[in-house]
Amino acid sequence: MSKNSNTIAAIIAGAAIGAAIGILLAPDKGSNTRAKIKEGLGDATDNLKDSLGATSDVLREKFTSASQNLEGSFDNLLSNVSHKADEVISFLESKLADLKEQNAKYQK
């Protein structure tokens, strides 16, 4: 593990130990402490659900935007290819006409 990982793990472990000691030494009754813990867990669960919902919405919007951009890029690519194909066909038709003229001169 890196130094930063060890530091983060030590901070988390210290916080967990401090919370456990605080709960054990709390002057409140056990039922009140359990109610507070349950309420805290409920709040944490609600916050996590809200955060996940917001993240999900952001990701959905980004995916939709990226999908639309990709479709637009694909349409532009097809349009460019179509125009280039027309240019190539026109060029080839021009060269074919030149060759037909040269061939007609040689046949005379």
Tab-separated table of N, CA and C in Angstrom, residues 93-107:
chain	number	residue	atom	x	y	z
A	93	GLU	N	-16.302	10.468	-64.833
A	93	GLU	CA	-17.089	10.703	-66.046
A	93	GLU	C	-16.343	11.649	-66.985
A	94	SER	N	-15.697	12.657	-66.424
A	94	SER	CA	-14.904	13.598	-67.222
A	94	SER	C	-13.747	12.873	-67.909
A	95	LYS	N	-13.045	12.063	-67.162
A	95	LYS	CA	-11.919	11.295	-67.736
A	95	LYS	C	-12.413	10.316	-68.801
A	96	LEU	N	-13.565	9.688	-68.565
A	96	LEU	CA	-14.132	8.750	-69.532
A	96	LEU	C	-14.495	9.484	-70.826
A	97	ALA	N	-15.057	10.687	-70.689
A	97	ALA	CA	-15.388	11.484	-71.878
A	97	ALA	C	-14.120	11.830	-72.645
A	98	ASP	N	-13.050	12.194	-71.931
A	98	ASP	CA	-11.762	12.488	-72.584
A	98	ASP	C	-11.229	11.262	-73.319
A	99	LEU	N	-11.323	10.119	-72.652
A	99	LEU	CA	-10.841	8.883	-73.282
A	99	LEU	C	-11.668	8.524	-74.519
A	100	LYS	N	-12.989	8.753	-74.451
A	100	LYS	CA	-13.843	8.485	-75.605
A	100	LYS	C	-13.463	9.393	-76.768
A	101	GLU	N	-13.151	10.657	-76.470
A	101	GLU	CA	-12.710	11.583	-77.521
A	101	GLU	C	-11.410	11.102	-78.152
A	102	GLN	N	-10.458	10.714	-77.316
A	102	GLN	CA	-9.174	10.235	-77.833
A	102	GLN	C	-9.359	8.971	-78.643
A	103	ASN	N	-10.221	8.101	-78.180
A	103	ASN	CA	-10.477	6.848	-78.905
A	103	ASN	C	-11.135	7.144	-80.243
A	104	ALA	N	-12.054	8.106	-80.266
A	104	ALA	CA	-12.717	8.476	-81.525
A	104	ALA	C	-11.712	9.025	-82.529
A	105	LYS	N	-10.730	9.809	-82.082
A	105	LYS	CA	-9.682	10.334	-82.952
A	105	LYS	C	-8.845	9.206	-83.534
A	106	TYR	N	-8.542	8.197	-82.704
A	106	TYR	CA	-7.713	7.090	-83.184
A	106	TYR	C	-8.484	6.186	-84.135
A	107	GLN	N	-9.777	6.107	-84.018
A	107	GLN	CA	-10.572	5.248	-84.870
A	107	GLN	C	-10.762	5.868	-86.258
